[in-house]
Tab-separated table of C-alpha atoms in Angstrom:
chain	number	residue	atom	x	y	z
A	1	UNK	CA	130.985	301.140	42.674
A	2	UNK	CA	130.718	301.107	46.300
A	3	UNK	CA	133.641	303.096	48.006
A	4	UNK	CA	133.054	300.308	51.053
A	5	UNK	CA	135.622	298.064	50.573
A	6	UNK	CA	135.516	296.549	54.384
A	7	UNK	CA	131.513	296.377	53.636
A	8	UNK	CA	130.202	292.910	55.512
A	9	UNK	CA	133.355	292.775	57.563
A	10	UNK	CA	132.177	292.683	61.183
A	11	UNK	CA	134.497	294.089	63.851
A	12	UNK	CA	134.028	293.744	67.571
A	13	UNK	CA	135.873	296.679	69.250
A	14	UNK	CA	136.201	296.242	72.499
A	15	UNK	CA	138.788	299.241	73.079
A	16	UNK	CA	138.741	302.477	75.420
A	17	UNK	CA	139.933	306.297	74.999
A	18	UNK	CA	141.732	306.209	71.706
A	19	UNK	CA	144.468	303.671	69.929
A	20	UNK	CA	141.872	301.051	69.730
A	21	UNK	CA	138.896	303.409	69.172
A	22	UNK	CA	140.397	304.955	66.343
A	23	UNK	CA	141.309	302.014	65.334
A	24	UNK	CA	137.910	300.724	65.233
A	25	UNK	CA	136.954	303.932	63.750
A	26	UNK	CA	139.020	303.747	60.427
A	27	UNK	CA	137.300	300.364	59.753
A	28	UNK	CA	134.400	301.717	60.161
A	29	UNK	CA	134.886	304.658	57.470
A	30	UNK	CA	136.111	302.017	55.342
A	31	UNK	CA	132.531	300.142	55.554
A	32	UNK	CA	133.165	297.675	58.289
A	33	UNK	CA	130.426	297.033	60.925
A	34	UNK	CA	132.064	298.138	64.013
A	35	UNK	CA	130.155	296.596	67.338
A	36	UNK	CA	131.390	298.520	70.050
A	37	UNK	CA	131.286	296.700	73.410
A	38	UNK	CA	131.183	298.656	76.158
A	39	UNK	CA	130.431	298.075	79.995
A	40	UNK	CA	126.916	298.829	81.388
A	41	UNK	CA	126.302	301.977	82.972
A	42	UNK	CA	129.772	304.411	82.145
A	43	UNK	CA	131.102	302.546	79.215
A	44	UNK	CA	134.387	303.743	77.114
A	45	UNK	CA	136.548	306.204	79.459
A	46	UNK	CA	136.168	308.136	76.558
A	47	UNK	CA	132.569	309.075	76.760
A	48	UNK	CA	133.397	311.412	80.035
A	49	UNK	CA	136.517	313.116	78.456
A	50	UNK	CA	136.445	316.183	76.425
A	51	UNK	CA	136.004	320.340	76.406
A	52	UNK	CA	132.617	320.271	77.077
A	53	UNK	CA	132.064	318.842	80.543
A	54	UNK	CA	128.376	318.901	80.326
A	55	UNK	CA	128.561	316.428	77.253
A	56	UNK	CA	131.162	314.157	79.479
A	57	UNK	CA	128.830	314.484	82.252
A	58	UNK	CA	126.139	312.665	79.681
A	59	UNK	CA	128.438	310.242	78.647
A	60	UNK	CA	128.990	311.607	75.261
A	61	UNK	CA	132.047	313.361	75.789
A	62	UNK	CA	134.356	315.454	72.589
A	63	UNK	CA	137.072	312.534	72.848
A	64	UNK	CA	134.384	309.319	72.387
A	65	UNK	CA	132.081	311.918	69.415
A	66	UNK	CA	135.750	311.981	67.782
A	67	UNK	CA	136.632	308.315	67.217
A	68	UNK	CA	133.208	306.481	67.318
A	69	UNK	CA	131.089	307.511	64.239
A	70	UNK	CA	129.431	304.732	62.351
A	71	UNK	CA	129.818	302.128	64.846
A	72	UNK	CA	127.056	300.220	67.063
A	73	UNK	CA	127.245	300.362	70.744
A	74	UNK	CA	126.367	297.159	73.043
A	75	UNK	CA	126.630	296.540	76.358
A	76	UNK	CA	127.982	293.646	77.836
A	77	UNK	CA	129.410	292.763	81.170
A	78	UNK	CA	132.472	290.481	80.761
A	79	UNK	CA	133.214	289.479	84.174
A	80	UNK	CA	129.329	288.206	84.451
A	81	UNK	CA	129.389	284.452	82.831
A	82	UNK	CA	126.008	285.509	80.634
A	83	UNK	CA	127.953	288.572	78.679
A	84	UNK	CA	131.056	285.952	78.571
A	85	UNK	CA	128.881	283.677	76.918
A	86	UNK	CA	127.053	286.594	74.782
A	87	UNK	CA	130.711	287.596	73.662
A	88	UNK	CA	131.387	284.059	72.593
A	89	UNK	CA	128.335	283.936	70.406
A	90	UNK	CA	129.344	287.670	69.103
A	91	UNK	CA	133.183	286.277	68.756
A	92	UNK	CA	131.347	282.838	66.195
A	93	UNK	CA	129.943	285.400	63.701
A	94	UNK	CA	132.959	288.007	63.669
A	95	UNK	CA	136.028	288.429	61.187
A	96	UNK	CA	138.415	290.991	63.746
A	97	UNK	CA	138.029	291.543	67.130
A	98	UNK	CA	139.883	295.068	68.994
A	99	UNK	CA	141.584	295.059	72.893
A	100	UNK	CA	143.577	297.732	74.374
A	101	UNK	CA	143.512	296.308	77.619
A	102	UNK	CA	146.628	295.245	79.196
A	103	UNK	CA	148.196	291.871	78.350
A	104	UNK	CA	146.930	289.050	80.306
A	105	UNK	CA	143.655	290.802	81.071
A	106	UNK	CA	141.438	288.756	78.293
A	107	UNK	CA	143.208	285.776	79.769
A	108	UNK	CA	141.902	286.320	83.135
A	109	UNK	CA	138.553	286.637	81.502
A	110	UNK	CA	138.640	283.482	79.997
A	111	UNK	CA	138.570	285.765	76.652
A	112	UNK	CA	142.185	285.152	75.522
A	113	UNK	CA	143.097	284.502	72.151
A	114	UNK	CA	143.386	280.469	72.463
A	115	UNK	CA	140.145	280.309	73.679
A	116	UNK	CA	138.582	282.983	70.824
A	117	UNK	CA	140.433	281.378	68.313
A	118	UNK	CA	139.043	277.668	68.806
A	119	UNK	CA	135.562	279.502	69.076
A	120	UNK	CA	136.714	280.871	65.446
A	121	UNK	CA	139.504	279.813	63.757
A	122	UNK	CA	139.356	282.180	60.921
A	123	UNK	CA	138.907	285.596	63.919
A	124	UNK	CA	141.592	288.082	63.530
A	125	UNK	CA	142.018	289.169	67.296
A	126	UNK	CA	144.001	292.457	66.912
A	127	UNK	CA	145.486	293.821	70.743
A	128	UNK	CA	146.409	296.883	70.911
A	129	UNK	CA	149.353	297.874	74.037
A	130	UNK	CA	151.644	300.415	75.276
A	131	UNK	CA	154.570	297.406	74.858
A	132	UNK	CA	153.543	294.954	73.082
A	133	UNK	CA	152.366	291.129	74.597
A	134	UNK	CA	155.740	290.071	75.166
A	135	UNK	CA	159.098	291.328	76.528
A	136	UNK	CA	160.146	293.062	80.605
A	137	UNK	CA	157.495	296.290	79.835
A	138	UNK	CA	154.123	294.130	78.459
A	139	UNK	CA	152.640	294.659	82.033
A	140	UNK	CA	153.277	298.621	82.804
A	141	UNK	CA	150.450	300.836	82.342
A	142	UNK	CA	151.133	303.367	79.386
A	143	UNK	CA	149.267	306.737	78.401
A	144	UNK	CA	149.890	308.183	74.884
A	145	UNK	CA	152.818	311.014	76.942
A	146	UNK	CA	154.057	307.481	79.141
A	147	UNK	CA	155.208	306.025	75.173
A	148	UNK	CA	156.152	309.920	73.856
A	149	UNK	CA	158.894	310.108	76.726
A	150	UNK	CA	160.281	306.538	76.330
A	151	UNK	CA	160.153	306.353	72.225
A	152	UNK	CA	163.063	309.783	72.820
A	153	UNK	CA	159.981	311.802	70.608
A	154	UNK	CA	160.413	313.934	73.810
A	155	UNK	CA	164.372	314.112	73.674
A	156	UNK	CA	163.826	315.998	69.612
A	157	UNK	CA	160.823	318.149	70.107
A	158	UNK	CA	161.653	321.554	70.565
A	159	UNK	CA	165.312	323.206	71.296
A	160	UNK	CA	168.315	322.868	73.486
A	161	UNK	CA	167.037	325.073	75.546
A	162	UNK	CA	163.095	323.842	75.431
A	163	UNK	CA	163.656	320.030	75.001
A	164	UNK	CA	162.490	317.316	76.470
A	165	UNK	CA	158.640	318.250	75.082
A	166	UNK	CA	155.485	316.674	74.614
A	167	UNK	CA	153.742	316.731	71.061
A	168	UNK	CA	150.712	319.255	71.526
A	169	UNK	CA	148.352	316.074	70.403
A	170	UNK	CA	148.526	311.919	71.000
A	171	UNK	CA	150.463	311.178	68.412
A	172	UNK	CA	151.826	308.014	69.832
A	173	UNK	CA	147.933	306.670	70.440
A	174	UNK	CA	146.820	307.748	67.207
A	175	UNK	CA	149.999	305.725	65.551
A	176	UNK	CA	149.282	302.533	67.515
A	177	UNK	CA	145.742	303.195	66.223
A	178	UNK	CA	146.791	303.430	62.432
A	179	UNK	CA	149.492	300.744	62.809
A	180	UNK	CA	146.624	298.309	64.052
A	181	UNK	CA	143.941	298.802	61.400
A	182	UNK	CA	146.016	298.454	58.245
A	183	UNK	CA	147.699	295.430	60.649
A	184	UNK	CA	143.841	294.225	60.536
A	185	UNK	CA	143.065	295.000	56.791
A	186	UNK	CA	146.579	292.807	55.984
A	187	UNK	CA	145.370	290.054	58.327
A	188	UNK	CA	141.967	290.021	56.306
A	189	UNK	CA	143.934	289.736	53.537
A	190	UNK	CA	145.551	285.951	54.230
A	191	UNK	CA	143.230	284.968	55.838
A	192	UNK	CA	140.788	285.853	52.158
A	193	UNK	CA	143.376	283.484	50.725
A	194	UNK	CA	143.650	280.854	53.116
A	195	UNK	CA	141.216	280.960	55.940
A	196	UNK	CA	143.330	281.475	58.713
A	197	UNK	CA	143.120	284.010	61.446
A	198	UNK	CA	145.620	286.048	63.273
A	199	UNK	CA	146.945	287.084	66.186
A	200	UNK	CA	148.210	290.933	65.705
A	201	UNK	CA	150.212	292.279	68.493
A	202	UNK	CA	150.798	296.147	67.818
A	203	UNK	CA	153.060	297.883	69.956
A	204	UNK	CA	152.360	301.522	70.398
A	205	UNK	CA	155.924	301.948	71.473
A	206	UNK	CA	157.309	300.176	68.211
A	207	UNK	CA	154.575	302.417	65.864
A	208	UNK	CA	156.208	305.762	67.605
A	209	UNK	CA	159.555	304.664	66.849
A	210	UNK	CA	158.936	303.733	63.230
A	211	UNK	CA	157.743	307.016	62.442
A	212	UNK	CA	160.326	308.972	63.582
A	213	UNK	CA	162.077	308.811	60.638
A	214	UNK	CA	165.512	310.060	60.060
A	215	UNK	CA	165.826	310.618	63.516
A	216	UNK	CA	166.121	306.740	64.481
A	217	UNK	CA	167.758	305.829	60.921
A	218	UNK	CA	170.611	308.056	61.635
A	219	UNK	CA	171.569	306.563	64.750
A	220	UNK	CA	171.094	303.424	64.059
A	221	UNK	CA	173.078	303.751	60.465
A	222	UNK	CA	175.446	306.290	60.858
A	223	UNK	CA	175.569	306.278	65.286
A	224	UNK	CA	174.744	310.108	65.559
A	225	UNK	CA	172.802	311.107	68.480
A	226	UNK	CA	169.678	312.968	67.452
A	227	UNK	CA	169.297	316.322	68.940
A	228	UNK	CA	166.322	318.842	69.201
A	229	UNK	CA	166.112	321.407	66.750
A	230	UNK	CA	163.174	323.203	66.683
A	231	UNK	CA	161.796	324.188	63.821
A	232	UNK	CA	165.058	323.551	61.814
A	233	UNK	CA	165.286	320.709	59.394
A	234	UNK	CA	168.595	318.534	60.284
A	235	UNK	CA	168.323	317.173	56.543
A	236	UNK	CA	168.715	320.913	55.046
A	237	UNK	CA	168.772	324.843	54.847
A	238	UNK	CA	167.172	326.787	54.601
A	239	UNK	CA	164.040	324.630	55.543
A	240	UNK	CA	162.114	325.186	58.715
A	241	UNK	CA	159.943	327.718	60.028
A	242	UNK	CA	160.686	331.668	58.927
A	243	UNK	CA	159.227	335.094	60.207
A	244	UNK	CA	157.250	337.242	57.439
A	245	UNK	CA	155.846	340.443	57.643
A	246	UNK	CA	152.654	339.392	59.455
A	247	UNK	CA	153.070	335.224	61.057
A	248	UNK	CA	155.454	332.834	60.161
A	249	UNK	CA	155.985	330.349	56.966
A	250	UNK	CA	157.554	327.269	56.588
A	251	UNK	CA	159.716	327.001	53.965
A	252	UNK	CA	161.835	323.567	52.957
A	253	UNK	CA	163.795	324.449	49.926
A	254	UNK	CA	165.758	321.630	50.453
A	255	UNK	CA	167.219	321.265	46.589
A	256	UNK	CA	169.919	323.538	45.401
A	257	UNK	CA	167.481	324.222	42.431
A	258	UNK	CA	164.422	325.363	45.153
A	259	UNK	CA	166.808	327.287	46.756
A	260	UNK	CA	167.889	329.633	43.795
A	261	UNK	CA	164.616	330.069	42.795
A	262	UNK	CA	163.957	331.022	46.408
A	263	UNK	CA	166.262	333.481	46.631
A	264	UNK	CA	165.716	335.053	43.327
A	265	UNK	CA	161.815	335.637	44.093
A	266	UNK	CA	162.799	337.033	47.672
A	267	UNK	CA	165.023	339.436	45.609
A	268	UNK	CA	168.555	338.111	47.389
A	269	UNK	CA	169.755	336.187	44.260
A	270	UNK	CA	173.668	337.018	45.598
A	271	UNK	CA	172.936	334.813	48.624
A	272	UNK	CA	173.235	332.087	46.219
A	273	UNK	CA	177.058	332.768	45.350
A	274	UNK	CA	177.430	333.884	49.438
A	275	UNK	CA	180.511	330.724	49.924
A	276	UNK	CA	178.569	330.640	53.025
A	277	UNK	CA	176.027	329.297	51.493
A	278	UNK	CA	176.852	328.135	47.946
A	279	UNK	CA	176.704	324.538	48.712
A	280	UNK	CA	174.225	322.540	50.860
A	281	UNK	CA	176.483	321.635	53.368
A	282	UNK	CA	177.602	325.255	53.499
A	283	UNK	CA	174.078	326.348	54.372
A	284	UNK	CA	173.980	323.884	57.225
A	285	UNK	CA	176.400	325.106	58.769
A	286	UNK	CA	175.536	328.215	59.064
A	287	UNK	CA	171.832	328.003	58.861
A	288	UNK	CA	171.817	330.989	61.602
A	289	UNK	CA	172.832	333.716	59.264
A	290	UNK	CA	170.986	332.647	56.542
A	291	UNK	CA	168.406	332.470	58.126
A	292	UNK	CA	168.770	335.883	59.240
A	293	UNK	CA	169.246	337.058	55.471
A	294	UNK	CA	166.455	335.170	54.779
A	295	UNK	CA	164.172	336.607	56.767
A	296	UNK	CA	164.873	340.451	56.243
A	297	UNK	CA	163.909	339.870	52.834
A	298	UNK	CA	160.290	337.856	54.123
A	299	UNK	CA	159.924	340.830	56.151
A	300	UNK	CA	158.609	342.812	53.123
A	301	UNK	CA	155.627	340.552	52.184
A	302	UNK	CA	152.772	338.935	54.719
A	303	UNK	CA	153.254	334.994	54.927
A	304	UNK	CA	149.885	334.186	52.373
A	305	UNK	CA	151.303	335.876	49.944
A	306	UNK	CA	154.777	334.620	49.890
A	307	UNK	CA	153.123	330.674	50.456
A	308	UNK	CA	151.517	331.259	46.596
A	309	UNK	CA	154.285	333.578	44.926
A	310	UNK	CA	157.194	330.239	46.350
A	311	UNK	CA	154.524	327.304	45.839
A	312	UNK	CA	153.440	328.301	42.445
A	313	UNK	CA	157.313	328.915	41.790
A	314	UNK	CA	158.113	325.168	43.162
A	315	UNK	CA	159.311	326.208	46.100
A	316	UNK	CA	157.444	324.106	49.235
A	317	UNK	CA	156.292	326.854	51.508
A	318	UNK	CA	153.574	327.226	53.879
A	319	UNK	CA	151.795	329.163	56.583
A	320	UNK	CA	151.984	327.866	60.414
A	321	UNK	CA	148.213	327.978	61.122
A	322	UNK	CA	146.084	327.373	63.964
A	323	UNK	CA	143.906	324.640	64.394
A	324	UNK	CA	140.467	325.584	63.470
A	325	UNK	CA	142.438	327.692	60.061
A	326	UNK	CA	143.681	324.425	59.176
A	327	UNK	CA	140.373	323.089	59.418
A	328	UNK	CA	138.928	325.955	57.572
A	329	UNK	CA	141.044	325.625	54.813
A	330	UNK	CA	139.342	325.543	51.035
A	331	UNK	CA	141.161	322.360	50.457
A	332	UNK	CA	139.942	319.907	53.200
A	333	UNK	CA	136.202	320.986	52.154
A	334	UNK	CA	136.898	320.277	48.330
A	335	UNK	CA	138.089	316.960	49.793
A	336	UNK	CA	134.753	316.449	51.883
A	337	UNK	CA	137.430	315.534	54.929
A	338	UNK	CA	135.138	317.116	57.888
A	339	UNK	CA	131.957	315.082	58.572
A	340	UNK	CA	129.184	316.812	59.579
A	341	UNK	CA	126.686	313.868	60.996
A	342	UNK	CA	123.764	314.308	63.424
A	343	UNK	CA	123.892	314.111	66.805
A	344	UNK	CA	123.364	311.242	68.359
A	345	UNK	CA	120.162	311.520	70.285
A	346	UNK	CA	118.738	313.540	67.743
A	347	UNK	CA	118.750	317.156	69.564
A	348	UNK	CA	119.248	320.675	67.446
A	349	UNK	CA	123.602	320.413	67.655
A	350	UNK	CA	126.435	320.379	64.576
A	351	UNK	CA	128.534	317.394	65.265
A	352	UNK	CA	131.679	317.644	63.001
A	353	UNK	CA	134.093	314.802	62.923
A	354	UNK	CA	137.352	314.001	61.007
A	355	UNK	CA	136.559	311.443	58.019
A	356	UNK	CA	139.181	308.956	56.426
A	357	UNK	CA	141.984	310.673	54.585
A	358	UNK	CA	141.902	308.090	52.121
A	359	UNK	CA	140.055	308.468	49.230
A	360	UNK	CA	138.337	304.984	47.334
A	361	UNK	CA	137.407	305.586	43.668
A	362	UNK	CA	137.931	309.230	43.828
A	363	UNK	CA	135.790	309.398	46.147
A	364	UNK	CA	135.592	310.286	49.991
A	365	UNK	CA	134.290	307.277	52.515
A	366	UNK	CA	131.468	308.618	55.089
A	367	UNK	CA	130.873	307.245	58.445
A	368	UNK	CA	127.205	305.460	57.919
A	369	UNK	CA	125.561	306.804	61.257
A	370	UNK	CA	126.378	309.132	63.971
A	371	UNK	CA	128.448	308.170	67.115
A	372	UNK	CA	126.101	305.738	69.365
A	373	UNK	CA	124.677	306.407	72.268
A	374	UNK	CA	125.442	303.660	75.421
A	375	UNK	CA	123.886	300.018	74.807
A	376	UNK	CA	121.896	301.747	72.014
A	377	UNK	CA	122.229	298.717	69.829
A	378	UNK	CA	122.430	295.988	72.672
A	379	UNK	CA	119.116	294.759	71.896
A	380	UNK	CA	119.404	294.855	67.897
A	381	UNK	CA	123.088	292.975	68.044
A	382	UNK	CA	121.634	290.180	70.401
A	383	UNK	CA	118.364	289.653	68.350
A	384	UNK	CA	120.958	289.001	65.488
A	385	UNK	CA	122.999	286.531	67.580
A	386	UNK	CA	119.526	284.655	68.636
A	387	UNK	CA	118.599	286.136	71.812
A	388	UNK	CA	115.119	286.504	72.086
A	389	UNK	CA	113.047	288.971	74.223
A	390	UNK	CA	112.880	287.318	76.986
A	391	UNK	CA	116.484	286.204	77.330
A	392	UNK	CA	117.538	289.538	76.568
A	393	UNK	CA	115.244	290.763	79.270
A	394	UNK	CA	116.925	288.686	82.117
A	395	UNK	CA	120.371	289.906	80.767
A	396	UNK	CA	119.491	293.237	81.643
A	397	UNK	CA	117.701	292.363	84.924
A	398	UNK	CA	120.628	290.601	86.195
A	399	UNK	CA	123.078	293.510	84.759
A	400	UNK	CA	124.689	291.355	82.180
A	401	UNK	CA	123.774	293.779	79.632
């Protein structure tokens, strides 16, 4: 059975740097033809960012290889009236078109949603913003650290003293990515049962805010004020990050059961009738000296061995590692998670990208083809729309294309 399940969906992504491309890109490891449309000549943003500035200087920079896998690149020039019109014809044969520009700007195109939507009723247009359509903020620029600061991510990352923070990575983009393509897969959903497209309006502010967790639900439930707290769990203790004889472990034995067992193995089994820290909310309160306690008895073992003797006890526990160990870990290749794909104008270089971290069947979804290079499909997509050579030729010659 085929582990495509968004096989003969066709997507028109439209998107630039990373919500909407990955986005785009999770449909596309879940079998959906992804047509990326891109502006002649530089294309996504994305294809001059990255580590490697000679790649970026190519236009196939680290941050477009990431997020682009599988998908077929055209180039069309949507202020010209010719790659208007070649959208429209693209927009007649699609289920989901992808924006991340700001609201308004598909308006001013003569691209808006209205106008797509009479072209096909049954589209799903999915836009993807730092605000939302609607409301005082839908017209400020945002960047993935713009949404971090404002969701109060910033205000909780880190510690009294370190706090306000940045996550080391784009978390809010990458949200506002996710949020958008299971918003998409939903949309496809109705719209299998009754024909009817969608409008899907993802907020990138709203997706960082609904995954903070406890941190928003006890303020809004309870009125506490969140506070940062490092590496300490506010929910329970011991659970956070610990020092071992050689790096550092996180441990969360957050039940009063994990937390004997935790202190028997560690070989400090009176720490459990300590009044300090006999009952949860004991330990909370004075998570300081336990975890002092705690941590001269981790001192006697290195962290790898104390993650198998507490996880094969029950007890969650972890190492802290660094990025490429985490990638290097025996689990994620079991899993098949890192792609390794050619590159995309065929020259002697690895390309590894992230795959789907859903599984279909049991099994793990592939990206079909390698990232693309600029326009490499432009002539392939418009033949299939019912451009013929010579049109296509005066598109180019005139720049539409």
């Amino acid at each position: 059975m085929s582990t495509a399940l968004l096989e003969g969906v066709r997507v028109l992504d439209l998107t630039n740097v990373l919500a909407g491309p990955f986005a785009g890109y999770q449909l596309a490891l879940q079998g959906a033809d992804v047509v990326k449309v891109e502006m002649p000549g530089s294309g996504d943003l994305a294809r001059q960012l990255g580590a490697d500035r000679a790649l970026a200087d190519e236009l196939l920079g680290a941050s477009f290889l990431a997020q682009n896998a599988g998908k077929r690149s055209v180039t069309l020039d949507l202020k010209d009236p010719e790659g208007r019109e070649a959208l429209l014809r693209a927009v007649r044969e699609a289920d989901v078109l992808l924006e991340n520009f700001r609201p308004g700007v598909m308006e001013r195109l003569g691209l808006g949603w209205k106008t797509l939507r009479a072209e096909n009723p049954g589209l799903v247009y999915c836009a993807i913003s730092g605000f939302g359509q609607t409301g005082p903020m839908r017209d400020r620029p945002a960047y993935d650290q713009i949404v971090q600061g404002l969701s109060g991510m910033m205000s909780v990352t880190g510690t009294e003293e370190t706090a306000p923070l940045r996550a080391g990575f784009p978390v809010a983009d990458t949200l506002g990515g996710m949020a958008a393509a299971y918003a998409v897969a939903a949309a496809l959903v109705r719209r299998g049962r009754t024909g009817e497209g969608a409008f899907v309006d993802v907020s990138m502010l709203e997706a960082a805010l609904t995954a903070m967790g406890w941190v928003t639900s006890n303020y809004l439930i309870t009125g506490r004020e969140p506070r940062p707290m490092g590496n300490e769990n506010f929910t329970a203790a011991p659970s956070g990050t610990f020092a071992t004889a050689d790096g550092h472990l996180n441990i969360a034995a957050n039940r009063q059961q994990q937390y004997a067992t935790l202190c028997r193995l560690i070989g400090r089994e009176d720490l459990t009738s300590d009044p300090r820290f006999a009952h949860p909310a004991d330990r909370k309160a004075h998570r300081e000296a336990l975890r002092v306690e705690v941590e001269s008895a981790l001192a006697a073992r290195p962290a790898v061995e104390w993650e198998e003797i507490l996880s094969d006890a029950g007890v969650p526990a972890a190492r802290v590692l660094s990025v490429p160990e985490a990638l290097g870990l025996d689990q994620l290749a079991a899993r098949d998670f890192v792609l390794d794909l050619p590159f995309p104008d065929g020259r002697e270089r690895p390309l590894s990208v992230l795959g789907s971290p859903v599984r279909v069947d049991g099994e793990p979804v592939r990206a079909p083809a390698p990232p693309p290079l600029l326009g490499e499909h432009t002539d392939a997509v418009l033949t299939e729309l019912g451009y013929d050579r010579r049109r296509i030729a005066g598109l180019r010659e005139r720049g539409a294309i």
